[in-house]
C-alpha cells in the first residue's frame, strides 16, 4: 500500500504536464500586458500634452492676433494724428504770416492817416484863420450901405457920391472860395477819420478772430501731439509684448512638433513588420514544441503508470487467492 501511495503521488505530480507551456503563455501575456500598459500610459501622456499644447497654441495665436490688430490701429491712428498736427501747424504758420501782414498794413494805414489828418487839420486851420482875418479886415458894412442906397432910391433921393471904400466884392469872392476850401478840408478830414475808424474796427475784428483761431488750433496741436505720443508709447509696449508672445508661440510650436513626432502613429516599415512577425512566430513555435514534448512525456508516463498499477493489482489479487 505504501508503494501504491507513492506511485499515486508520483502520478499526481504529472497532473499538470502543461505547466511549462502555461508559464510561457503567462510570460507572453505579461509582456503584452506590460506593453499595453506602457502604450496606455504613453497615450494618456500624448493626449494630455496634445490637449494642453493645442490650447496654448490657440491662446497665443489669439493673443498675437489681438496685439497685431491693436498695433495696426494704434499705428494708423498715430500716423493720422501726426498728419493732422502737421496740417494744423502749417495753418498756424499761415495765420501768423497773415496776421503779421495785417499788422504791417494796419501800421502803414495808421501812419498815412496821421499824416493826412495832420495835413488836413493844418489846411483847415489855415483856411479858417484866413477867413477870420478877411472877415476882420472887411467888416460887414456893405450890407448896410447897400440897404441905405436902396432905401434912398425908393424915396426918390439921389444916390450919394461915390467914395473910396474897401473892395468888398473881391473879399466876398475870396471868402466864398475859402469857405468852399474849408468845407472840402472838413469833408476830407471826416472821410479820413471814418476810414481810419472802419479800418481799425476791421483790423481789431480780424485780429480777435485770428487769436481765437490760433488758440483753438494750438490746443488741437497740443492734444493731438499728446495723443500721438501716447499711441507711440502703446505701440512700443505692445510691440514688445507681441515679440515675447511670438517667441513663446515659436517655442510651443517646436514642442508641439516634437509631441506629434512622438505621439502621432506612423506606418510601420516592411522590415519592422517582418521582424515583429518573426518574433511572434518564434514564440509560438517554442510554445508548440514544448507542448508536443510535454504531451509525449505525459503519454509515456501515463502508460507506464497504468502497467505498473495493473501489475500491482494483479499481484494483490494473486496473493489473496
mmCIF file of C-alpha atoms in Angstrom, residues 102-260:
data_model
loop_
_atom_site.group_PDB
_atom_site.id
_atom_site.type_symbol
_atom_site.label_atom_id
_atom_site.label_comp_id
_atom_site.label_asym_id
_atom_site.label_seq_id
_atom_site.Cartn_x
_atom_site.Cartn_y
_atom_site.Cartn_z
ATOM 1 C CA UNK A 102 -2.210 142.703 -41.412
ATOM 2 C CA UNK A 103 -0.190 144.334 -38.646
ATOM 3 C CA UNK A 104 2.175 145.880 -41.175
ATOM 4 C CA UNK A 105 -0.645 147.130 -43.395
ATOM 5 C CA UNK A 106 -2.506 148.498 -40.389
ATOM 6 C CA UNK A 107 0.559 150.355 -39.191
ATOM 7 C CA UNK A 108 1.049 151.839 -42.638
ATOM 8 C CA UNK A 109 -2.624 152.809 -42.845
ATOM 9 C CA UNK A 110 -2.480 154.435 -39.419
ATOM 10 C CA UNK A 111 0.724 156.281 -40.317
ATOM 11 C CA UNK A 112 -0.862 157.515 -43.551
ATOM 12 C CA UNK A 113 -3.929 158.560 -41.596
ATOM 13 C CA UNK A 114 -1.879 160.531 -39.112
ATOM 14 C CA UNK A 115 -0.062 162.326 -41.932
ATOM 15 C CA UNK A 116 -3.265 163.024 -43.846
ATOM 16 C CA UNK A 117 -5.046 164.146 -40.698
ATOM 17 C CA UNK A 118 -2.228 166.499 -39.799
ATOM 18 C CA UNK A 119 -2.208 167.935 -43.321
ATOM 19 C CA UNK A 120 -5.966 168.351 -43.398
ATOM 20 C CA UNK A 121 -6.089 169.842 -39.926
ATOM 21 C CA UNK A 122 -3.276 172.229 -40.848
ATOM 22 C CA UNK A 123 -5.099 173.175 -44.067
ATOM 23 C CA UNK A 124 -8.396 173.590 -42.261
ATOM 24 C CA UNK A 125 -6.717 175.656 -39.573
ATOM 25 C CA UNK A 126 -5.084 177.856 -42.227
ATOM 26 C CA UNK A 127 -8.313 178.346 -44.168
ATOM 27 C CA UNK A 128 -10.249 179.199 -41.054
ATOM 28 C CA UNK A 129 -7.507 181.590 -39.983
ATOM 29 C CA UNK A 130 -7.606 183.282 -43.394
ATOM 30 C CA UNK A 131 -11.365 183.571 -43.267
ATOM 31 C CA UNK A 132 -11.177 185.066 -39.829
ATOM 32 C CA UNK A 133 -8.619 187.660 -40.925
ATOM 33 C CA UNK A 134 -10.527 188.549 -44.095
ATOM 34 C CA UNK A 135 -13.746 188.947 -42.215
ATOM 35 C CA UNK A 136 -11.968 191.063 -39.651
ATOM 36 C CA UNK A 137 -10.441 193.205 -42.402
ATOM 37 C CA UNK A 138 -13.686 193.539 -44.372
ATOM 38 C CA UNK A 139 -16.372 194.230 -41.754
ATOM 39 C CA UNK A 140 -19.876 193.606 -42.784
ATOM 40 C CA UNK A 141 -20.811 197.263 -43.656
ATOM 41 C CA UNK A 142 -21.508 196.792 -47.269
ATOM 42 C CA UNK A 143 -24.832 195.326 -46.490
ATOM 43 C CA UNK A 144 -25.837 198.427 -44.515
ATOM 44 C CA UNK A 145 -24.658 200.844 -47.299
ATOM 45 C CA UNK A 146 -26.445 198.886 -49.904
ATOM 46 C CA UNK A 147 -29.528 198.920 -47.757
ATOM 47 C CA UNK A 148 -29.428 202.724 -47.336
ATOM 48 C CA UNK A 149 -28.817 203.287 -51.040
ATOM 49 C CA UNK A 150 -31.720 201.066 -51.900
ATOM 50 C CA UNK A 151 -33.931 202.944 -49.450
ATOM 51 C CA UNK A 152 -32.939 206.385 -50.871
ATOM 52 C CA UNK A 153 -33.666 205.300 -54.389
ATOM 53 C CA UNK A 154 -37.049 204.136 -53.365
ATOM 54 C CA UNK A 155 -37.650 207.512 -51.702
ATOM 55 C CA UNK A 156 -36.595 209.399 -54.867
ATOM 56 C CA UNK A 157 -33.460 210.805 -53.363
ATOM 57 C CA UNK A 158 -30.287 210.962 -55.428
ATOM 58 C CA UNK A 159 -27.560 208.482 -54.750
ATOM 59 C CA UNK A 160 -24.756 209.672 -52.537
ATOM 60 C CA UNK A 161 -21.454 210.431 -54.170
ATOM 61 C CA UNK A 162 -19.068 207.594 -54.672
ATOM 62 C CA UNK A 163 -16.356 207.450 -52.084
ATOM 63 C CA UNK A 164 -13.215 205.241 -51.827
ATOM 64 C CA UNK A 165 -14.013 202.079 -49.868
ATOM 65 C CA UNK A 166 -12.515 198.644 -49.432
ATOM 66 C CA UNK A 167 -13.092 196.172 -52.272
ATOM 67 C CA UNK A 168 -15.929 194.298 -50.705
ATOM 68 C CA UNK A 169 -16.798 192.481 -53.954
ATOM 69 C CA UNK A 170 -13.373 190.917 -54.113
ATOM 70 C CA UNK A 171 -13.486 189.982 -50.454
ATOM 71 C CA UNK A 172 -16.798 188.248 -50.955
ATOM 72 C CA UNK A 173 -15.306 186.089 -53.704
ATOM 73 C CA UNK A 174 -12.291 185.234 -51.619
ATOM 74 C CA UNK A 175 -14.434 184.424 -48.614
ATOM 75 C CA UNK A 176 -16.654 182.211 -50.761
ATOM 76 C CA UNK A 177 -13.642 180.390 -52.170
ATOM 77 C CA UNK A 178 -12.124 179.921 -48.728
ATOM 78 C CA UNK A 179 -15.457 178.723 -47.396
ATOM 79 C CA UNK A 180 -15.559 176.058 -50.130
ATOM 80 C CA UNK A 181 -11.993 175.075 -49.260
ATOM 81 C CA UNK A 182 -12.933 174.904 -45.591
ATOM 82 C CA UNK A 183 -15.830 172.593 -46.453
ATOM 83 C CA UNK A 184 -13.591 170.388 -48.588
ATOM 84 C CA UNK A 185 -10.956 170.152 -45.857
ATOM 85 C CA UNK A 186 -13.582 169.353 -43.228
ATOM 86 C CA UNK A 187 -15.221 166.784 -45.508
ATOM 87 C CA UNK A 188 -11.909 165.090 -46.329
ATOM 88 C CA UNK A 189 -10.914 165.096 -42.670
ATOM 89 C CA UNK A 190 -14.198 163.456 -41.705
ATOM 90 C CA UNK A 191 -13.724 160.942 -44.511
ATOM 91 C CA UNK A 192 -10.206 160.099 -43.310
ATOM 92 C CA UNK A 193 -11.436 159.694 -39.738
ATOM 93 C CA UNK A 194 -14.280 157.436 -40.869
ATOM 94 C CA UNK A 195 -11.928 155.316 -42.960
ATOM 95 C CA UNK A 196 -9.497 155.127 -40.048
ATOM 96 C CA UNK A 197 -12.262 154.065 -37.673
ATOM 97 C CA UNK A 198 -13.521 151.421 -40.124
ATOM 98 C CA UNK A 199 -10.003 150.127 -40.788
ATOM 99 C CA UNK A 200 -9.267 149.990 -37.052
ATOM 100 C CA UNK A 201 -12.548 148.158 -36.378
ATOM 101 C CA UNK A 202 -11.951 145.610 -39.168
ATOM 102 C CA UNK A 203 -8.367 145.111 -38.009
ATOM 103 C CA UNK A 204 -9.466 144.541 -34.408
ATOM 104 C CA UNK A 205 -12.200 142.169 -35.552
ATOM 105 C CA UNK A 206 -9.860 140.115 -37.755
ATOM 106 C CA UNK A 207 -7.138 140.152 -35.099
ATOM 107 C CA UNK A 208 -9.584 138.850 -32.472
ATOM 108 C CA UNK A 209 -10.817 136.130 -34.831
ATOM 109 C CA UNK A 210 -7.228 135.159 -35.577
ATOM 110 C CA UNK A 211 -6.481 134.988 -31.865
ATOM 111 C CA UNK A 212 -9.446 132.681 -31.273
ATOM 112 C CA UNK A 213 -8.451 130.540 -34.271
ATOM 113 C CA UNK A 214 -4.850 130.420 -33.082
ATOM 114 C CA UNK A 215 -5.857 129.337 -29.563
ATOM 115 C CA UNK A 216 -8.200 126.675 -30.953
ATOM 116 C CA UNK A 217 -5.677 125.248 -33.413
ATOM 117 C CA UNK A 218 -2.853 125.438 -30.866
ATOM 118 C CA UNK A 219 -4.958 123.425 -28.413
ATOM 119 C CA UNK A 220 -5.693 120.903 -31.164
ATOM 120 C CA UNK A 221 -1.973 120.613 -31.879
ATOM 121 C CA UNK A 222 -1.226 120.154 -28.179
ATOM 122 C CA UNK A 223 -3.831 117.447 -27.561
ATOM 123 C CA UNK A 224 -3.255 115.626 -30.843
ATOM 124 C CA UNK A 225 0.500 115.617 -30.196
ATOM 125 C CA UNK A 226 -0.053 114.226 -26.695
ATOM 126 C CA UNK A 227 -2.393 111.552 -28.042
ATOM 127 C CA UNK A 228 0.068 110.658 -30.800
ATOM 128 C CA UNK A 229 2.895 110.287 -28.268
ATOM 129 C CA UNK A 230 0.670 108.142 -26.069
ATOM 130 C CA UNK A 231 -0.177 105.930 -29.049
ATOM 131 C CA UNK A 232 3.513 105.651 -29.944
ATOM 132 C CA UNK A 233 4.238 104.516 -26.383
ATOM 133 C CA UNK A 234 1.426 101.979 -26.666
ATOM 134 C CA UNK A 235 2.838 100.745 -29.978
ATOM 135 C CA UNK A 236 6.281 100.291 -28.412
ATOM 136 C CA UNK A 237 4.849 98.474 -25.387
ATOM 137 C CA UNK A 238 2.522 96.222 -27.383
ATOM 138 C CA UNK A 239 5.305 95.506 -29.900
ATOM 139 C CA UNK A 240 7.498 94.277 -27.047
ATOM 140 C CA UNK A 241 4.654 92.152 -25.676
ATOM 141 C CA UNK A 242 3.919 90.721 -29.114
ATOM 142 C CA UNK A 243 7.592 89.910 -29.606
ATOM 143 C CA UNK A 244 7.580 87.980 -26.327
ATOM 144 C CA UNK A 245 4.346 86.218 -27.271
ATOM 145 C CA UNK A 246 5.762 85.327 -30.687
ATOM 146 C CA UNK A 247 8.851 83.882 -29.029
ATOM 147 C CA UNK A 248 6.639 81.836 -26.706
ATOM 148 C CA UNK A 249 4.473 80.806 -29.659
ATOM 149 C CA UNK A 250 7.550 79.610 -31.551
ATOM 150 C CA UNK A 251 8.679 77.572 -28.551
ATOM 151 C CA UNK A 252 5.222 75.995 -28.169
ATOM 152 C CA UNK A 253 5.140 75.168 -31.890
ATOM 153 C CA UNK A 254 8.522 73.477 -31.594
ATOM 154 C CA UNK A 255 7.272 71.479 -28.603
ATOM 155 C CA UNK A 256 4.080 70.617 -30.477
ATOM 156 C CA UNK A 257 6.150 69.315 -33.396
ATOM 157 C CA UNK A 258 8.104 67.078 -31.017
ATOM 158 C CA UNK A 259 4.899 65.816 -29.405
ATOM 159 C CA UNK A 260 3.423 64.992 -32.805
#
